PDB file of C-alpha atoms in Angstrom:
ATOM      1  CA  UNK A 113      27.195 130.118  15.591  1.00  0.00           C
ATOM      2  CA  UNK A 114      28.061 126.667  13.614  1.00  0.00           C
ATOM      3  CA  UNK A 115      24.555 125.747  14.639  1.00  0.00           C
ATOM      4  CA  UNK A 116      21.823 128.229  14.434  1.00  0.00           C
ATOM      5  CA  UNK A 117      24.411 131.623  13.272  1.00  0.00           C
ATOM      6  CA  UNK A 118      23.690 133.605  10.621  1.00  0.00           C
ATOM      7  CA  UNK A 119      26.677 133.367   7.824  1.00  0.00           C
ATOM      8  CA  UNK A 120      27.166 137.090   8.148  1.00  0.00           C
ATOM      9  CA  UNK A 121      27.828 136.716  11.587  1.00  0.00           C
ATOM     10  CA  UNK A 122      25.180 139.465  12.334  1.00  0.00           C
ATOM     11  CA  UNK A 123      22.705 137.057  14.433  1.00  0.00           C
ATOM     12  CA  UNK A 124      21.759 133.903  15.930  1.00  0.00           C
ATOM     13  CA  UNK A 125      18.103 132.327  15.958  1.00  0.00           C
ATOM     14  CA  UNK A 126      16.449 129.491  18.116  1.00  0.00           C
ATOM     15  CA  UNK A 127      12.960 128.822  18.758  1.00  0.00           C
ATOM     16  CA  UNK A 128      14.249 128.280  22.358  1.00  0.00           C
ATOM     17  CA  UNK A 129      15.636 131.558  24.316  1.00  0.00           C
ATOM     18  CA  UNK A 130      17.794 128.996  26.773  1.00  0.00           C
ATOM     19  CA  UNK A 131      20.131 128.269  23.443  1.00  0.00           C
ATOM     20  CA  UNK A 132      20.602 132.086  23.311  1.00  0.00           C
ATOM     21  CA  UNK A 133      21.139 132.909  26.699  1.00  0.00           C
ATOM     22  CA  UNK A 134      25.540 131.847  26.667  1.00  0.00           C
ATOM     23  CA  UNK A 135      25.397 134.264  23.766  1.00  0.00           C
ATOM     24  CA  UNK A 136      24.003 136.955  25.693  1.00  0.00           C
ATOM     25  CA  UNK A 137      26.782 136.683  28.217  1.00  0.00           C
ATOM     26  CA  UNK A 138      29.448 136.216  25.285  1.00  0.00           C
ATOM     27  CA  UNK A 139      28.309 139.491  23.699  1.00  0.00           C
ATOM     28  CA  UNK A 140      28.176 140.991  27.085  1.00  0.00           C
ATOM     29  CA  UNK A 141      31.437 139.839  28.064  1.00  0.00           C
ATOM     30  CA  UNK A 142      32.975 141.606  24.806  1.00  0.00           C
ATOM     31  CA  UNK A 143      30.990 144.688  25.503  1.00  0.00           C
ATOM     32  CA  UNK A 144      29.192 144.323  22.399  1.00  0.00           C
ATOM     33  CA  UNK A 145      25.457 145.549  22.711  1.00  0.00           C
ATOM     34  CA  UNK A 146      23.292 142.935  21.526  1.00  0.00           C
ATOM     35  CA  UNK A 147      19.346 142.967  20.596  1.00  0.00           C
ATOM     36  CA  UNK A 148      16.890 140.048  21.391  1.00  0.00           C
ATOM     37  CA  UNK A 149      13.840 140.195  19.599  1.00  0.00           C
ATOM     38  CA  UNK A 150      11.209 137.788  18.543  1.00  0.00           C
ATOM     39  CA  UNK A 151      10.325 136.901  14.864  1.00  0.00           C
ATOM     40  CA  UNK A 152       8.214 134.330  13.300  1.00  0.00           C
ATOM     41  CA  UNK A 153       8.070 132.321  17.104  1.00  0.00           C
ATOM     42  CA  UNK A 154      11.930 132.193  17.068  1.00  0.00           C
ATOM     43  CA  UNK A 155      14.145 134.326  19.398  1.00  0.00           C
ATOM     44  CA  UNK A 156      17.204 136.425  17.563  1.00  0.00           C
ATOM     45  CA  UNK A 157      19.812 137.826  18.897  1.00  0.00           C
ATOM     46  CA  UNK A 158      21.156 140.784  16.871  1.00  0.00           C
ATOM     47  CA  UNK A 159      24.768 141.979  16.879  1.00  0.00           C
ATOM     48  CA  UNK A 160      24.988 145.574  17.035  1.00  0.00           C
ATOM     49  CA  UNK A 161      28.845 145.711  17.499  1.00  0.00           C
ATOM     50  CA  UNK A 162      29.628 146.155  13.622  1.00  0.00           C
ATOM     51  CA  UNK A 163      32.046 143.673  12.110  1.00  0.00           C
ATOM     52  CA  UNK A 164      34.234 143.148  15.770  1.00  0.00           C
ATOM     53  CA  UNK A 165      32.488 139.972  16.380  1.00  0.00           C
ATOM     54  CA  UNK A 166      32.588 138.784  12.881  1.00  0.00           C
ATOM     55  CA  UNK A 167      35.804 139.149  12.557  1.00  0.00           C
ATOM     56  CA  UNK A 168      36.796 137.533  15.725  1.00  0.00           C
ATOM     57  CA  UNK A 169      34.551 134.360  14.522  1.00  0.00           C
ATOM     58  CA  UNK A 170      36.356 134.497  11.480  1.00  0.00           C
ATOM     59  CA  UNK A 171      40.068 134.733  12.995  1.00  0.00           C
ATOM     60  CA  UNK A 172      39.515 132.419  15.781  1.00  0.00           C
ATOM     61  CA  UNK A 173      36.781 129.953  14.793  1.00  0.00           C
ATOM     62  CA  UNK A 174      37.178 130.237  11.119  1.00  0.00           C
ATOM     63  CA  UNK A 175      33.736 131.101  10.651  1.00  0.00           C
ATOM     64  CA  UNK A 176      33.368 131.278   6.762  1.00  0.00           C
ATOM     65  CA  UNK A 177      33.212 134.875   4.971  1.00  0.00           C
ATOM     66  CA  UNK A 178      31.213 132.390   2.338  1.00  0.00           C
ATOM     67  CA  UNK A 179      27.891 130.766   2.671  1.00  0.00           C
ATOM     68  CA  UNK A 180      28.025 129.134   6.322  1.00  0.00           C
ATOM     69  CA  UNK A 181      26.291 125.801   5.519  1.00  0.00           C
ATOM     70  CA  UNK A 182      28.458 124.521   2.831  1.00  0.00           C
ATOM     71  CA  UNK A 183      31.882 125.925   4.196  1.00  0.00           C
ATOM     72  CA  UNK A 184      31.109 125.301   7.941  1.00  0.00           C
ATOM     73  CA  UNK A 185      34.012 123.659   9.732  1.00  0.00           C
ATOM     74  CA  UNK A 186      35.475 121.985  12.845  1.00  0.00           C
ATOM     75  CA  UNK A 187      37.726 125.029  14.205  1.00  0.00           C
ATOM     76  CA  UNK A 188      41.213 123.966  14.717  1.00  0.00           C
ATOM     77  CA  UNK A 189      41.392 125.446  18.167  1.00  0.00           C
ATOM     78  CA  UNK A 190      38.631 123.131  19.258  1.00  0.00           C
ATOM     79  CA  UNK A 191      40.208 120.417  17.671  1.00  0.00           C
ATOM     80  CA  UNK A 192      43.609 120.896  19.494  1.00  0.00           C
ATOM     81  CA  UNK A 193      42.000 121.688  22.500  1.00  0.00           C
ATOM     82  CA  UNK A 194      41.024 119.473  25.908  1.00  0.00           C
ATOM     83  CA  UNK A 195      38.156 117.285  26.168  1.00  0.00           C
ATOM     84  CA  UNK A 196      36.441 120.049  28.299  1.00  0.00           C
ATOM     85  CA  UNK A 197      36.488 122.603  25.848  1.00  0.00           C
ATOM     86  CA  UNK A 198      35.805 120.384  22.663  1.00  0.00           C
ATOM     87  CA  UNK A 199      32.754 119.179  24.604  1.00  0.00           C
ATOM     88  CA  UNK A 200      31.318 122.388  25.195  1.00  0.00           C
ATOM     89  CA  UNK A 201      31.669 123.305  21.448  1.00  0.00           C
ATOM     90  CA  UNK A 202      29.868 119.685  20.331  1.00  0.00           C
ATOM     91  CA  UNK A 203      27.017 120.216  23.077  1.00  0.00           C
ATOM     92  CA  UNK A 204      26.460 123.801  21.948  1.00  0.00           C
ATOM     93  CA  UNK A 205      26.507 122.346  18.223  1.00  0.00           C
ATOM     94  CA  UNK A 206      23.965 119.542  18.767  1.00  0.00           C
ATOM     95  CA  UNK A 207      21.878 121.871  20.693  1.00  0.00           C
ATOM     96  CA  UNK A 208      21.047 123.968  18.335  1.00  0.00           C
ATOM     97  CA  UNK A 209      20.928 121.322  15.121  1.00  0.00           C
ATOM     98  CA  UNK A 210      20.661 117.870  16.476  1.00  0.00           C
ATOM     99  CA  UNK A 211      17.837 116.072  16.527  1.00  0.00           C
ATOM    100  CA  UNK A 212      16.571 113.313  19.436  1.00  0.00           C
ATOM    101  CA  UNK A 213      14.278 110.778  18.588  1.00  0.00           C
ATOM    102  CA  UNK A 214      12.876 107.406  19.953  1.00  0.00           C
ATOM    103  CA  UNK A 215      15.875 105.449  17.821  1.00  0.00           C
ATOM    104  CA  UNK A 216      18.914 107.560  17.997  1.00  0.00           C
ATOM    105  CA  UNK A 217      20.625 111.078  18.343  1.00  0.00           C
ATOM    106  CA  UNK A 218      20.867 112.521  14.733  1.00  0.00           C
ATOM    107  CA  UNK A 219      22.517 115.634  13.202  1.00  0.00           C
ATOM    108  CA  UNK A 220      23.024 116.899   9.739  1.00  0.00           C
ATOM    109  CA  UNK A 221      25.512 119.295   7.719  1.00  0.00           C
ATOM    110  CA  UNK A 222      25.578 120.658   4.168  1.00  0.00           C
ATOM    111  CA  UNK A 223      29.496 120.487   5.062  1.00  0.00           C
ATOM    112  CA  UNK A 224      30.786 116.886   4.755  1.00  0.00           C
ATOM    113  CA  UNK A 225      34.087 118.106   6.475  1.00  0.00           C
ATOM    114  CA  UNK A 226      32.242 119.472   9.602  1.00  0.00           C
ATOM    115  CA  UNK A 227      30.306 115.770  10.007  1.00  0.00           C
ATOM    116  CA  UNK A 228      33.479 113.893   9.290  1.00  0.00           C
ATOM    117  CA  UNK A 229      35.704 115.836  11.505  1.00  0.00           C
ATOM    118  CA  UNK A 230      32.767 115.528  14.192  1.00  0.00           C
ATOM    119  CA  UNK A 231      32.548 111.825  13.759  1.00  0.00           C
ATOM    120  CA  UNK A 232      36.291 111.777  14.689  1.00  0.00           C
ATOM    121  CA  UNK A 233      36.431 114.150  17.855  1.00  0.00           C
ATOM    122  CA  UNK A 234      33.401 112.067  19.273  1.00  0.00           C
ATOM    123  CA  UNK A 235      35.876 108.995  19.322  1.00  0.00           C
ATOM    124  CA  UNK A 236      38.213 111.021  21.935  1.00  0.00           C
ATOM    125  CA  UNK A 237      34.903 110.413  24.050  1.00  0.00           C
ATOM    126  CA  UNK A 238      34.548 106.773  23.010  1.00  0.00           C
ATOM    127  CA  UNK A 239      31.549 107.488  21.438  1.00  0.00           C
ATOM    128  CA  UNK A 240      30.801 105.538  18.097  1.00  0.00           C
ATOM    129  CA  UNK A 241      28.549 107.088  15.392  1.00  0.00           C
ATOM    130  CA  UNK A 242      27.180 106.355  11.622  1.00  0.00           C
ATOM    131  CA  UNK A 243      27.337 108.726   8.842  1.00  0.00           C
ATOM    132  CA  UNK A 244      25.803 108.805   5.668  1.00  0.00           C
ATOM    133  CA  UNK A 245      24.047 111.171   2.861  1.00  0.00           C
ATOM    134  CA  UNK A 246      20.575 111.572   2.045  1.00  0.00           C
ATOM    135  CA  UNK A 247      18.646 113.940  -0.230  1.00  0.00           C
ATOM    136  CA  UNK A 248      17.321 117.088   1.804  1.00  0.00           C
ATOM    137  CA  UNK A 249      13.749 117.500   0.160  1.00  0.00           C
ATOM    138  CA  UNK A 250      13.600 120.890   1.333  1.00  0.00           C
ATOM    139  CA  UNK A 251      16.777 122.234  -0.021  1.00  0.00           C
ATOM    140  CA  UNK A 252      17.133 119.425  -3.232  1.00  0.00           C
ATOM    141  CA  UNK A 253      20.559 118.845  -2.254  1.00  0.00           C
ATOM    142  CA  UNK A 254      22.088 115.619  -0.428  1.00  0.00           C
ATOM    143  CA  UNK A 255      23.472 116.465   3.102  1.00  0.00           C
ATOM    144  CA  UNK A 256      25.776 114.694   5.403  1.00  0.00           C
ATOM    145  CA  UNK A 257      24.076 112.971   8.347  1.00  0.00           C
ATOM    146  CA  UNK A 258      25.621 111.738  11.733  1.00  0.00           C
ATOM    147  CA  UNK A 259      23.774 109.283  14.163  1.00  0.00           C
ATOM    148  CA  UNK A 260      24.840 108.340  17.500  1.00  0.00           C
ATOM    149  CA  UNK A 261      22.573 105.005  18.623  1.00  0.00           C
ATOM    150  CA  UNK A 262      23.472 102.423  21.139  1.00  0.00           C
ATOM    151  CA  UNK A 263      23.014 102.262  24.941  1.00  0.00           C
ATOM    152  CA  UNK A 264      26.791 102.816  25.754  1.00  0.00           C
ATOM    153  CA  UNK A 265      27.255 105.589  23.320  1.00  0.00           C
ATOM    154  CA  UNK A 266      24.322 107.426  24.788  1.00  0.00           C
ATOM    155  CA  UNK A 267      25.648 107.239  28.096  1.00  0.00           C
ATOM    156  CA  UNK A 268      29.071 108.362  27.109  1.00  0.00           C
ATOM    157  CA  UNK A 269      27.461 111.059  25.267  1.00  0.00           C
ATOM    158  CA  UNK A 270      25.437 111.920  28.681  1.00  0.00           C
ATOM    159  CA  UNK A 271      28.497 111.786  30.737  1.00  0.00           C
ATOM    160  CA  UNK A 272      30.933 113.402  28.850  1.00  0.00           C
ATOM    161  CA  UNK A 273      29.415 116.338  26.457  1.00  0.00           C
ATOM    162  CA  UNK A 274      25.265 116.238  26.843  1.00  0.00           C
ATOM    163  CA  UNK A 275      22.625 118.650  26.091  1.00  0.00           C
ATOM    164  CA  UNK A 276      21.642 122.232  27.766  1.00  0.00           C
ATOM    165  CA  UNK A 277      18.072 122.227  26.483  1.00  0.00           C
ATOM    166  CA  UNK A 278      16.081 120.909  28.770  1.00  0.00           C
ATOM    167  CA  UNK A 279      13.622 118.755  26.327  1.00  0.00           C
ATOM    168  CA  UNK A 280      16.481 117.077  24.290  1.00  0.00           C
ATOM    169  CA  UNK A 281      18.583 116.116  27.963  1.00  0.00           C
ATOM    170  CA  UNK A 282      15.129 114.344  28.951  1.00  0.00           C
ATOM    171  CA  UNK A 283      14.831 112.512  25.441  1.00  0.00           C
ATOM    172  CA  UNK A 284      18.264 111.112  25.976  1.00  0.00           C
ATOM    173  CA  UNK A 285      17.577 110.273  29.557  1.00  0.00           C
ATOM    174  CA  UNK A 286      15.018 108.090  28.350  1.00  0.00           C
ATOM    175  CA  UNK A 287      17.031 106.817  25.134  1.00  0.00           C
ATOM    176  CA  UNK A 288      19.366 105.969  28.349  1.00  0.00           C
ATOM    177  CA  UNK A 289      16.546 104.290  30.312  1.00  0.00           C
ATOM    178  CA  UNK A 290      15.368 101.998  27.282  1.00  0.00           C
ATOM    179  CA  UNK A 291      19.164 100.721  27.872  1.00  0.00           C
ATOM    180  CA  UNK A 292      19.132  99.200  23.915  1.00  0.00           C
ATOM    181  CA  UNK A 293      22.220  98.175  22.262  1.00  0.00           C
ATOM    182  CA  UNK A 294      22.415  98.944  18.491  1.00  0.00           C
ATOM    183  CA  UNK A 295      24.277  96.363  16.301  1.00  0.00           C
ATOM    184  CA  UNK A 296      25.269  98.941  14.020  1.00  0.00           C
ATOM    185  CA  UNK A 297      27.558 100.643  16.257  1.00  0.00           C
ATOM    186  CA  UNK A 298      28.299  98.184  18.748  1.00  0.00           C
ATOM    187  CA  UNK A 299      30.580  96.781  16.374  1.00  0.00           C
ATOM    188  CA  UNK A 300      34.130  97.989  15.122  1.00  0.00           C
ATOM    189  CA  UNK A 301      34.651  97.134  11.572  1.00  0.00           C
ATOM    190  CA  UNK A 302      37.423  94.973  10.490  1.00  0.00           C
ATOM    191  CA  UNK A 303      39.417  94.801   6.912  1.00  0.00           C
ATOM    192  CA  UNK A 304      39.311  91.747   4.696  1.00  0.00           C
ATOM    193  CA  UNK A 305      42.913  91.396   4.832  1.00  0.00           C
ATOM    194  CA  UNK A 306      42.835  91.354   8.893  1.00  0.00           C
ATOM    195  CA  UNK A 307      40.431  88.878   8.734  1.00  0.00           C
ATOM    196  CA  UNK A 308      42.700  86.711   6.551  1.00  0.00           C
ATOM    197  CA  UNK A 309      45.935  87.207   8.848  1.00  0.00           C
ATOM    198  CA  UNK A 310      44.010  86.244  11.912  1.00  0.00           C
ATOM    199  CA  UNK A 311      42.388  83.424   9.751  1.00  0.00           C
ATOM    200  CA  UNK A 312      46.136  81.803   8.782  1.00  0.00           C
ATOM    201  CA  UNK A 313      47.659  82.458  12.304  1.00  0.00           C
ATOM    202  CA  UNK A 314      44.845  80.631  14.133  1.00  0.00           C
ATOM    203  CA  UNK A 315      45.220  77.921  11.724  1.00  0.00           C
ATOM    204  CA  UNK A 316      41.209  78.167  10.435  1.00  0.00           C
ATOM    205  CA  UNK A 317      39.914  77.346   7.151  1.00  0.00           C
ATOM    206  CA  UNK A 318      38.480  79.604   4.613  1.00  0.00           C
ATOM    207  CA  UNK A 319      34.817  77.990   4.409  1.00  0.00           C
ATOM    208  CA  UNK A 320      33.896  76.941   8.021  1.00  0.00           C
ATOM    209  CA  UNK A 321      30.654  75.349   6.784  1.00  0.00           C
ATOM    210  CA  UNK A 322      28.029  75.392   9.514  1.00  0.00           C
ATOM    211  CA  UNK A 323      30.297  76.861  12.488  1.00  0.00           C
ATOM    212  CA  UNK A 324      27.905  79.252  13.839  1.00  0.00           C
TER     213      UNK A 324
END
């Protein structure tokens, strides 16, 4: 629902039925009768259980009553859960919204808070990522982007989170097979004052000239 769900909680849409199969199972477990149809080459599950499911999503997963894209949050129940539960949430979110290219894994959201929390939660698995803003021409507003790039981070994502969609899983395997490290994420940023403290402790001069 965080990825392809309708803001009213009435439906969820994706071009691949394999993404929606877990939702069909969840609806059935909750004794809510869903309807599956095909609309404009996309599969759509329609909630036929009235407001029950919507209230469940709002109270348990903090699904917003307002427009979903701008108000999407990382649910507190996810933040405080063990890594198994967290990985399932992230995997589902990436299955719906992430794009896997030959350079990186990328996901975007209108919600800055969601991307900020996502970057923080990924660190629980040792996965480094970059975030930035970019103009979304389709909606004429700036969106928040998060990218994962680098051999070690691909491996950690594959081993700890992964994709359930077959074609994204295949693309991730290809990224890992390249075995390419990314300098942008394979470093840890250090503040200037920490560098100065380290230089003083080591007795190094401020200007090292042609040290490198």
